[in-house]
XYZ file of C-alpha atoms in Angstrom:
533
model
C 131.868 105.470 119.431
C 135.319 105.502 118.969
C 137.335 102.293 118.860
C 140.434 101.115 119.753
C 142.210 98.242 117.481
C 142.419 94.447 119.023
C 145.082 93.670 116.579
C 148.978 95.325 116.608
C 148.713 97.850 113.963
C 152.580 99.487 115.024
C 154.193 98.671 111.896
C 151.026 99.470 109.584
C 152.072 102.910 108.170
C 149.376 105.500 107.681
C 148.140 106.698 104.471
C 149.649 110.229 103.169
C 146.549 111.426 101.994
C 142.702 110.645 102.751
C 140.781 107.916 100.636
C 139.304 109.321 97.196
C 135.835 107.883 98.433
C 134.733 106.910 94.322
C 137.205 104.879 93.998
C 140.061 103.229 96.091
C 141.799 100.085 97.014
C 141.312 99.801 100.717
C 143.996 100.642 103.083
C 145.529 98.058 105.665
C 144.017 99.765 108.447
C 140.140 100.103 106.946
C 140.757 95.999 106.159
C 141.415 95.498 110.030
C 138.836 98.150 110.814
C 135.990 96.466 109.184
C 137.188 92.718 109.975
C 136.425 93.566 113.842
C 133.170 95.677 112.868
C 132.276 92.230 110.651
C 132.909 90.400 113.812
C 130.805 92.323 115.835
C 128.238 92.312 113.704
C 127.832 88.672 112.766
C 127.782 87.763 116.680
C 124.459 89.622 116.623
C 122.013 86.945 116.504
C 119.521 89.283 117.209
C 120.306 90.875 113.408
C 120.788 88.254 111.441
C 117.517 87.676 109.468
C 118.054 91.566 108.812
C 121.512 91.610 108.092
C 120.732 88.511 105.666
C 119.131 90.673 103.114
C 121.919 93.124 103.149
C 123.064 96.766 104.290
C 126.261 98.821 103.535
C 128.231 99.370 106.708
C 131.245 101.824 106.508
C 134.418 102.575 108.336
C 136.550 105.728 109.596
C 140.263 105.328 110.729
C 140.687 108.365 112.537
C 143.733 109.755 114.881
C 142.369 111.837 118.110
C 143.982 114.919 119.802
C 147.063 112.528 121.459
C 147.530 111.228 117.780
C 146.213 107.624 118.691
C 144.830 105.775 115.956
C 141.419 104.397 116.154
C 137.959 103.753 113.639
C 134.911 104.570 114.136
C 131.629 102.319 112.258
C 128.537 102.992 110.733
C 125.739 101.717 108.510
C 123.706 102.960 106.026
C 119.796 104.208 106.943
C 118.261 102.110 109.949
C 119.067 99.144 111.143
C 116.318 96.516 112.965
C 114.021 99.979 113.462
C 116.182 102.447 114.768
C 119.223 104.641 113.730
C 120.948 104.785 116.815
C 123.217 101.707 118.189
C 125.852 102.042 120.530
C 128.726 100.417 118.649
C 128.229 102.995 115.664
C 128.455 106.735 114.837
C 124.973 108.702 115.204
C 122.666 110.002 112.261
C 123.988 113.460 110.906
C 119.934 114.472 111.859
C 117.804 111.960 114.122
C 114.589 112.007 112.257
C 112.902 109.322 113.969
C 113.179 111.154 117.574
C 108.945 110.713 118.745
C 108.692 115.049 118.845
C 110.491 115.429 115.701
C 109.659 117.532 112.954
C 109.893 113.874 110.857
C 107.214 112.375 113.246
C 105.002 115.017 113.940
C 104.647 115.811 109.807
C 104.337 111.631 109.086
C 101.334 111.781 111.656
C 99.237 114.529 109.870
C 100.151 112.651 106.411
C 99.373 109.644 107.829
C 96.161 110.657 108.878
C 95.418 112.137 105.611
C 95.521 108.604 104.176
C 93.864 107.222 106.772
C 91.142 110.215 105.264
C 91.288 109.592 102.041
C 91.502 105.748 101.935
C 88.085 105.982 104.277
C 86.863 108.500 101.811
C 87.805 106.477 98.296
C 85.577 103.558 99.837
C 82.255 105.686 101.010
C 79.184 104.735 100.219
C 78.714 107.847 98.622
C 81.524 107.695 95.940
C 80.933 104.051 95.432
C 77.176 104.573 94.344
C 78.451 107.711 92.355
C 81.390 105.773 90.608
C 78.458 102.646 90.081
C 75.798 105.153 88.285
C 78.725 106.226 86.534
C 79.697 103.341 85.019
C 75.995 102.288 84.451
C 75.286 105.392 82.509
C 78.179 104.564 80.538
C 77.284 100.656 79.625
C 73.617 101.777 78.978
C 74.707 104.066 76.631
C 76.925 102.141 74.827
C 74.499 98.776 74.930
C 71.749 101.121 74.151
C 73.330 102.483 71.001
C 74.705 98.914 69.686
C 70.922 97.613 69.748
C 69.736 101.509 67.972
C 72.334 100.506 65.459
C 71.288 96.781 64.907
C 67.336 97.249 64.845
C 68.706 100.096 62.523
C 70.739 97.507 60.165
C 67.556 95.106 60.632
C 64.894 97.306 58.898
C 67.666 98.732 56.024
C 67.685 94.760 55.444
C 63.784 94.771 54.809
C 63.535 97.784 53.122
C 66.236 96.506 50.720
C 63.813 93.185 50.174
C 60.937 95.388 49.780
C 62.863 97.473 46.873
C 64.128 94.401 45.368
C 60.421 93.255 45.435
C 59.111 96.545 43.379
C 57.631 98.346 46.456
C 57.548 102.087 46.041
C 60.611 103.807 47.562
C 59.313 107.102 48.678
C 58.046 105.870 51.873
C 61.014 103.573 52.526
C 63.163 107.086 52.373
C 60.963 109.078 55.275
C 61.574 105.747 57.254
C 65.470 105.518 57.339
C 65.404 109.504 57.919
C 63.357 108.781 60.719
C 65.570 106.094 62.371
C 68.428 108.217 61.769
C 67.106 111.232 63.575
C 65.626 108.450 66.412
C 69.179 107.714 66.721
C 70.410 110.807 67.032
C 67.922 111.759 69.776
C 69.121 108.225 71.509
C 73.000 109.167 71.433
C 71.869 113.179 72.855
C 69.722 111.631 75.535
C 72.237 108.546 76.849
C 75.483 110.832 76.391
C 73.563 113.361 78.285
C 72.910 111.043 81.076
C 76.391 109.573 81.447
C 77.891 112.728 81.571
C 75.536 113.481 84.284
C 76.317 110.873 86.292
C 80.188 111.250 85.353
C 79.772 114.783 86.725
C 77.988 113.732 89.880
C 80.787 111.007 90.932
C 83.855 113.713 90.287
C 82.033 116.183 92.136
C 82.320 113.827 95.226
C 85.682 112.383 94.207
C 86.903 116.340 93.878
C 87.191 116.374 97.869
C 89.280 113.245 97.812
C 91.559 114.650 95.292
C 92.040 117.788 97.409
C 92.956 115.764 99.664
C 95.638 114.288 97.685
C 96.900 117.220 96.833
C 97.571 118.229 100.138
C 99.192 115.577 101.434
C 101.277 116.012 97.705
C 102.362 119.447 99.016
C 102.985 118.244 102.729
C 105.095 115.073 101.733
C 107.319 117.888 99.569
C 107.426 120.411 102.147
C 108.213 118.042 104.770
C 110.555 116.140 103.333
C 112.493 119.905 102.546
C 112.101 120.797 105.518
C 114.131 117.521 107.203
C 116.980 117.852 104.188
C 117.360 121.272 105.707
C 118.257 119.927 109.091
C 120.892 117.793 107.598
C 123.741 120.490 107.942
C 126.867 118.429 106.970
C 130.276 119.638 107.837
C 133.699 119.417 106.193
C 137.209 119.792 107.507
C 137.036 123.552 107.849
C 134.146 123.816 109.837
C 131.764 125.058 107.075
C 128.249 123.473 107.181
C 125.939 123.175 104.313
C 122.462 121.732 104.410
C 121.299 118.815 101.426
C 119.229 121.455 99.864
C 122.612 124.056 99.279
C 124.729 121.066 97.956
C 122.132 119.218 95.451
C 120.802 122.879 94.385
C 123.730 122.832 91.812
C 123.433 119.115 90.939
C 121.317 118.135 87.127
C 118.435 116.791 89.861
C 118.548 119.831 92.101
C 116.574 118.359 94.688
C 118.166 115.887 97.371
C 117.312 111.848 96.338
C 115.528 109.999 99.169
C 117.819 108.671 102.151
C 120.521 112.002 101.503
C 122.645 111.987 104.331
C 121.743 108.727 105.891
C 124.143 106.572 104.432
C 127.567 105.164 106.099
C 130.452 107.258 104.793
C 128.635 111.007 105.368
C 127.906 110.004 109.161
C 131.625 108.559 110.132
C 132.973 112.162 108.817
C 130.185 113.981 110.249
C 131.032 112.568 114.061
C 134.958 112.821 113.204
C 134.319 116.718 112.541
C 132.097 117.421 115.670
C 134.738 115.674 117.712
C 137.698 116.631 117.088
C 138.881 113.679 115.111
C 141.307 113.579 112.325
C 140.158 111.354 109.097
C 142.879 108.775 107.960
C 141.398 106.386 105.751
C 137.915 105.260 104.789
C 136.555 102.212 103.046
C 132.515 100.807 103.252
C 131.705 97.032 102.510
C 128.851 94.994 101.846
C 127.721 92.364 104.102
C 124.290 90.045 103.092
C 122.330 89.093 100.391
C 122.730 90.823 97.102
C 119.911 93.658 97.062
C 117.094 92.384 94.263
C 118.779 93.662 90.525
C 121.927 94.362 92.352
C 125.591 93.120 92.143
C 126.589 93.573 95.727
C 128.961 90.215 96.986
C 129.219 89.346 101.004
C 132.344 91.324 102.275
C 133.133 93.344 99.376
C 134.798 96.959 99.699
C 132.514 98.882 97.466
C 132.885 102.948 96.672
C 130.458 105.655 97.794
C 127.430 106.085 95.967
C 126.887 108.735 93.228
C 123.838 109.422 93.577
C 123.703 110.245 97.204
C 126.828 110.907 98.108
C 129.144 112.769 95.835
C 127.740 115.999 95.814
C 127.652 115.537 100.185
C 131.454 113.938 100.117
C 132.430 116.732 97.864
C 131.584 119.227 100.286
C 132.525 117.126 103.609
C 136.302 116.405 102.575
C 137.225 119.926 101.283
C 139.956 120.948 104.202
C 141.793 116.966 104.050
C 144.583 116.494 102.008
C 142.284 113.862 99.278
C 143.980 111.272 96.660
C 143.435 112.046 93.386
C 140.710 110.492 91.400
C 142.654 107.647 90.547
C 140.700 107.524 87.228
C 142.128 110.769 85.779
C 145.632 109.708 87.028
C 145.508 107.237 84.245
C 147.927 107.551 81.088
C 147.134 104.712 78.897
C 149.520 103.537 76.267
C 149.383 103.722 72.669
C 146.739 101.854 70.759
C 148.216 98.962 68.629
C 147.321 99.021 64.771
C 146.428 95.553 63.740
C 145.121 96.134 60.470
C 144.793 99.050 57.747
C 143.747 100.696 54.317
C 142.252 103.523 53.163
C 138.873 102.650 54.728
C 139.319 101.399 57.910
C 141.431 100.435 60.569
C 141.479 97.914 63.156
C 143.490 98.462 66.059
C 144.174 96.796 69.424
C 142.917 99.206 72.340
C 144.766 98.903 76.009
C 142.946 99.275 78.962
C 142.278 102.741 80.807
C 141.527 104.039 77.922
C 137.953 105.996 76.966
C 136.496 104.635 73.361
C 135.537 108.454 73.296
C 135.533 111.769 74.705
C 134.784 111.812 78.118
C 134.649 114.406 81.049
C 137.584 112.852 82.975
C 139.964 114.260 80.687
C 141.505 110.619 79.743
C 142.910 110.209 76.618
C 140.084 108.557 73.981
C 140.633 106.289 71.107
C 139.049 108.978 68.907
C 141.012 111.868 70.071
C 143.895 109.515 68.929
C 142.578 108.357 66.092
C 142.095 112.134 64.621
C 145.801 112.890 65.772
C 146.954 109.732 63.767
C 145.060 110.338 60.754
C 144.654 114.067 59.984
C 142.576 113.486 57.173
C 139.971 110.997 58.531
C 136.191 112.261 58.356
C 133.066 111.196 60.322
C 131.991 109.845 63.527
C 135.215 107.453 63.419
C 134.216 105.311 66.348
C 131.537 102.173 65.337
C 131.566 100.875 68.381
C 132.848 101.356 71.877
C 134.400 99.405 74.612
C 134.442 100.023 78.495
C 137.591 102.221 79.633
C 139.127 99.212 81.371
C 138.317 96.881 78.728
C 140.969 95.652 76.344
C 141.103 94.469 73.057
C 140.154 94.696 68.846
C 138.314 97.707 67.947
C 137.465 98.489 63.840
C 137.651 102.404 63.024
C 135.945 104.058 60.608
C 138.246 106.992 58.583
C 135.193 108.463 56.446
C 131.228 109.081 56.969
C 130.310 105.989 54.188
C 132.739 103.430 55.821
C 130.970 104.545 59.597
C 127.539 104.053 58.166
C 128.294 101.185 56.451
C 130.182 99.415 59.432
C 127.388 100.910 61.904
C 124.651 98.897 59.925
C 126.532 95.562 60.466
C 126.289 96.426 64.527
C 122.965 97.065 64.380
C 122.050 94.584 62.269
C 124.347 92.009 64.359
C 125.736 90.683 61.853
C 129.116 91.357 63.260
C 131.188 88.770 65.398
C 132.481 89.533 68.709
C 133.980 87.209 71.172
C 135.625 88.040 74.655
C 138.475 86.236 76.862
C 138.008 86.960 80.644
C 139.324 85.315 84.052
C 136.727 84.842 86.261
C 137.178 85.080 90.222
C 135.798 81.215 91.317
C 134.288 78.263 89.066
C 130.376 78.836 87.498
C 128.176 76.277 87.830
C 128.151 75.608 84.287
C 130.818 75.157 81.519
C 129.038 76.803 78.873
C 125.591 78.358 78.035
C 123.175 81.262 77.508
C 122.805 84.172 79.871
C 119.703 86.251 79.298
C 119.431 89.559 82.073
C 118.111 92.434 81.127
C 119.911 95.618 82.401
C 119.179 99.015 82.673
C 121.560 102.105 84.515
C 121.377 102.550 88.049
C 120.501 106.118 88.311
C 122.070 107.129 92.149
C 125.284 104.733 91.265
C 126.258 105.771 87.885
C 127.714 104.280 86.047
C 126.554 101.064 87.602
C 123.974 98.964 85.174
C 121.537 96.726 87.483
C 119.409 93.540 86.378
C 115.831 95.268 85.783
C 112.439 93.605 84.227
C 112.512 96.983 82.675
C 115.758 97.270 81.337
C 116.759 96.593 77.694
C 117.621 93.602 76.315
C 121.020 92.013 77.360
C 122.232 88.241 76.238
C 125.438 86.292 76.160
C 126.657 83.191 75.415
C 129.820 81.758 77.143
C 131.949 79.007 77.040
C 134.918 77.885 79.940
C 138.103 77.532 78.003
C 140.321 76.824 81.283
C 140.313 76.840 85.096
C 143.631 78.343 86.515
C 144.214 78.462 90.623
C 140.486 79.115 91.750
C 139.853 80.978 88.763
C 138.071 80.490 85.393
C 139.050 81.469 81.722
C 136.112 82.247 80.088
C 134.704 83.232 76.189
C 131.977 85.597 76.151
C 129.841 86.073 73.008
C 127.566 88.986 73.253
C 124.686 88.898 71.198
C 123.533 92.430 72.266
C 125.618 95.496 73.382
C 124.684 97.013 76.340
C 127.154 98.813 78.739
C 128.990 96.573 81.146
C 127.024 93.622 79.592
C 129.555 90.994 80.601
C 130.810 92.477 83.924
C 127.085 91.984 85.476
C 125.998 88.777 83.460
C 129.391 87.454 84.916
C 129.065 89.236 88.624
C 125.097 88.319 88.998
C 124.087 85.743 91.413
C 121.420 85.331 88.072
C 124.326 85.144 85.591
C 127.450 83.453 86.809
C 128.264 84.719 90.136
C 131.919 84.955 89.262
C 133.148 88.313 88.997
C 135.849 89.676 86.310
C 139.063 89.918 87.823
C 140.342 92.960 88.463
C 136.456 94.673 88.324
C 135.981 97.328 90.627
C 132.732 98.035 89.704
C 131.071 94.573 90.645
C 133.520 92.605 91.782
C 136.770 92.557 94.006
C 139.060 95.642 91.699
C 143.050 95.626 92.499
C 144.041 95.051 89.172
C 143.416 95.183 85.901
C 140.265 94.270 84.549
C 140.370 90.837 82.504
C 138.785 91.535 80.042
C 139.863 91.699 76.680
C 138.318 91.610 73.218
C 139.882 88.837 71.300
C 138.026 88.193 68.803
C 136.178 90.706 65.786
C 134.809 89.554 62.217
C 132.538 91.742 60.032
C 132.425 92.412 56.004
C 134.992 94.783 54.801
C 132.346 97.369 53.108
C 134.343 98.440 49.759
C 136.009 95.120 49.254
C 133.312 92.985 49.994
C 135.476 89.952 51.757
C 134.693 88.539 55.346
C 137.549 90.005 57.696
C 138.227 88.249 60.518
C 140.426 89.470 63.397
C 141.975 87.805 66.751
C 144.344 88.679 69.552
C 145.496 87.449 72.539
C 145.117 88.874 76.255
C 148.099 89.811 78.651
C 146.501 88.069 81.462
């Protein structure tokens, strides 16, 4: 499992301290690492078609007992059936071993919907569900013709009033048809229910059934996070149910453990090995509603993963979280009165209070302005997005300011640089997006998700890149990084985005452009700057 490097890596020195997992540039040594694991895997033939639609494949540069340097490679879940292959680390817990506690529970569930699919088409339930649903149009067709004879005779009675006929008798007849009516509704409701009765008593032993295999699916799958005992540098092992018990979900997500980065550290602890560096890449297709490009370093996932990694790297020496590392500059005031302000945010900074601990516009906005009241932010922009921001300093100027945002009345244009050339020099991009739960705070493309459009126009091309001006006509988070990374939007990722795109930089991005109506004084105000990049 472990690997030697092909290429002369003497000069390459090693990292001080291990790879912060969440969010890295990868290190010389991971870049040769996976280039040789890419290699090997794209002289696979025998993959292709299932390496085509994609999989996350991870690398470990490790240094053994003689201090040698080598990596070890893995991938994430199973790959063409199977999650053992000789050129890559082991599962932390082989589940799909024939007399496995995986196996042996799938078979009894299995055969339980082999049961209950035999038992959902029986003749028995299938007459019971028919008489059901018999019952049920008799009694409504029944009724609707009571009703209309009903509305027939009040017709004739009314001509026989109109024509001077006594109206004693006429009364007796309509309390009759009521009553008959009455006696028709008892009878047919009656009957249906009967026959509703009849078909859940026979579907009751299906949905026992159901239930069961409900309460086996749980249990099992339990039972199989409770093999997964995952170790960190000091030798302490935790199961997935101890390190998601504390988590807001509490109960391991589906696929736990399996991906690439938990099993390289998992072999490097049971033998012996010393973690150096890590870094896991992308290779295939982007996954449906994903932004995932061909040979892209990405971070671990969320989701899965940090509440594992957390636990499996306590004993290395770990980066810092790069993110809370960062000291952003002073916001720039553009603009100012009583009112409002409009200032020029840098990136790295949080539009509000966060957990990281980074210093937020409004935390600096309340230090600048003692006396300023209300929600003060309007509107927000990412943390590594740059650019014109309009502050409110009392609770009517927020509302008032809010209103225009909501009502979209308010102009906003963006200048980005684009990795590559889009297909098109200007138009409409229309994805809806919604959060990606298990990679927060990743936004997906999603049928589901809530409206997200932008219009864009090229401005420039500049050595294999693109200058670019976004319009957004709707808000959502990270908007133009996916409409711009998206094989459906652009395909061209943001410079600089290490969320969707290639990161080692700053993220070009910058608001450059804000216009709403000043709420006191009534005038247009109109507002532009210019990027760094």
């Amino acid at each position: 499992m472990l690997h030697r490097f092909h290429e002369d890596i003497t000069g390459i020195p090693l990292p001080r301290l291990f790879t912060w997992p969440f969010h890295y540039v990868p290190h010389p040594l991971c870049r040769i690492a996976a280039s040789e694991v890419q290699r090997y895997i794209a002289s696979r033939d025998d993959w292709r078609d299932e390496l085509r639609r994609g999989k996350m494949f991870g690398v470990l540069v490790v240094q053994d007992g003689g201090n040698d340097i080598g990596f070890l490679a893995a991938f994430s879940g199973n790959l063409a059936g199977t999650n053992r292959h000789e050129y890559f680390v082991p599962p932390v817990y082989d589940m799909l071993r024939p007399d496995d506690l995986f196996r042996r529970g799938e078979a009894v569930i299995s055969e339980l919907n082999r049961r209950i699919a035999a038992a959902e088409h029986s003749d028995g339930i299938l007459r019971a569900k028919a008489a059901m649903e018999e019952a049920r149009r008799r009694e409504h067709e029944e009724i609707e013709e009571a009703k209309a004879a009903m509305r027939e005779a009040k017709a004739q009675r009314d001509a026989r009033r109109a024509a001077g006929e006594d109206p004693a008798p006429m009364i007796l007849e309509s309390q009759r048809e009521r009553a008959d009516l009455q006696r028709l509704k008892r009878r047919l409701h009656e009957a249906a229910e009967q026959a509703e009765a009849q078909y859940r008593a026979s579907e009751e032993a299906v949905e026992a059934m159901r239930r069961e295999r409900h309460s086996r699916s749980a249990a099992l799958q339990m039972a199989l996070f409770a093999r997964f005992r995952m170790l960190n540098a000091r030798g302490e092992a935790k199961d997935l149910c101890e390190l998601f018990a504390p988590t807001p979900q509490r109960v391991p997500p589906a696929g736990a453990g399996e991906c690439a980065a938990p099993k390289l550290l998992q072999y490097a602890y049971l033998h012996g090995l010393k973690p150096v560096a890590m870094a896991e890449f992308w290779w295939g297709d982007s996954p449906a509603g994903e932004v995932r490009h061909h040979g892209e370093f990405y971070p671990a996932c969320i989701g899965k993963c940090k509440p594992i990694l957390m636990h499996m790297l306590q004993g290395l020496d770990v980066e810092p979280n790069p993110l809370l590392e960062i000291r952003p500059p002073e916001p720039r005031i553009v603009w100012e009165d009583e009112r409002l302000a409009v200032i020029n945010k840098p990136g790295g900074m949080l539009s509000v209070e966060g957990k990281s601990g980074v210093r937020s516009v409004a935390a600096w906005a309340r230090d600048h302005w003692p006396g300023i009241t209300g929600p003060v932010i309007v509107h927000r922009l990412d943390q590594s997005t740059s650019g014109l921001m309009v502050i409110a300093k009392d609770k009517e100027t927020h509302a008032a300011l809010q209103a225009q945002f909501i009502h979209r009345t308010v102009g906003k244009a963006y200048t980005a640089l684009l990795e590559g050339r889009p297909a098109r020099s200007e138009g409409r991009i229309s994805l809806p997006l919604k959060l990606d739960y298990e990679n927060r705070p990743r936004q997906k493309v999603a049928e589901d998700g809530r409206s997200a459009v932008t219009e864009y126009e090229v401005t420039g091309y500049e050595a294999g890149r693109t200058r670019i001006l976004f319009r957004p006509l709707t808000g959502r988070t990270h908007q133009l990084r996916v409409h711009a990374a998206a094989a459906a939007g652009l395909g061209c990722p943001i410079v600089g985005d290490d969320i969707y795109g290639r990161g080692g930089g700053r993220l070009c991005l910058h608001a450059s452009r804000l216009e709403f109506d000043h709420p006191t004084l009534g005038e247009r105000m109109t507002f532009e700057s210019r990027p760094d990049f």
